[in-house]
Amino acid sequence: FWWWERVDVPGGPAAPAVWLVAGPAVRVLFGHALRRFARWVEANAESPAPRR
């Protein structure tokens, strides 16, 4: 059934295949960014930057 006509997903008929690949990739990249941010916060915990 043509679910992309009822669900607002950018990309049209090709969207399911694109999101099937892009979804996990986005989650991996987002998780990597979160880990880097957490490490940066830990590194700056001893010498906190002045708040503005």
Coordinates of C-alpha atoms in Angstrom, one line a residue:
F1 CA 0.0 0.0 0.0
W2 CA 1.1 3.5 -0.8
W3 CA 1.8 4.7 2.8
W4 CA 4.0 7.7 1.6
E5 CA 0.8 9.4 0.4
R6 CA -0.7 9.2 3.9
V7 CA 2.5 9.8 5.9
D8 CA 4.3 13.0 5.3
V9 CA 7.8 11.7 4.5
P10 CA 10.1 13.7 2.1
G11 CA 11.3 11.8 -0.9
G12 CA 8.1 10.3 -2.4
P13 CA 8.1 6.7 -3.4
A14 CA 11.8 6.3 -2.9
A15 CA 11.7 7.5 0.7
P16 CA 11.3 4.1 2.4
A17 CA 14.5 2.8 0.8
V18 CA 16.3 6.0 1.6
W19 CA 15.2 6.2 5.2
L20 CA 16.0 2.5 5.7
V21 CA 19.6 3.3 5.0
A22 CA 19.7 6.9 6.4
G23 CA 18.0 6.1 9.7
P24 CA 20.6 3.8 11.3
A25 CA 23.4 6.0 9.8
V26 CA 21.9 9.1 11.5
R27 CA 21.6 7.3 14.8
V28 CA 25.2 6.2 14.7
L29 CA 26.4 9.7 13.8
F30 CA 24.2 11.2 16.5
G31 CA 25.5 8.7 19.1
H32 CA 29.1 9.5 18.1
A33 CA 28.5 13.2 18.4
L34 CA 26.9 12.7 21.9
R35 CA 29.9 10.7 23.1
R36 CA 32.3 13.3 21.8
F37 CA 30.2 16.0 23.6
A38 CA 30.2 14.0 26.8
R39 CA 34.0 13.5 26.6
W40 CA 34.4 17.3 26.0
V41 CA 32.3 18.1 29.0
E42 CA 34.3 15.7 31.2
A43 CA 37.6 17.3 29.9
N44 CA 36.3 20.8 30.8
A45 CA 34.9 19.8 34.2
E46 CA 38.1 20.5 36.1
S47 CA 38.6 24.0 34.6
P48 CA 35.1 25.3 33.8
A49 CA 34.9 28.1 31.3
P50 CA 33.5 31.4 32.6
R51 CA 29.8 31.7 32.1
R52 CA 28.6 34.6 30.0

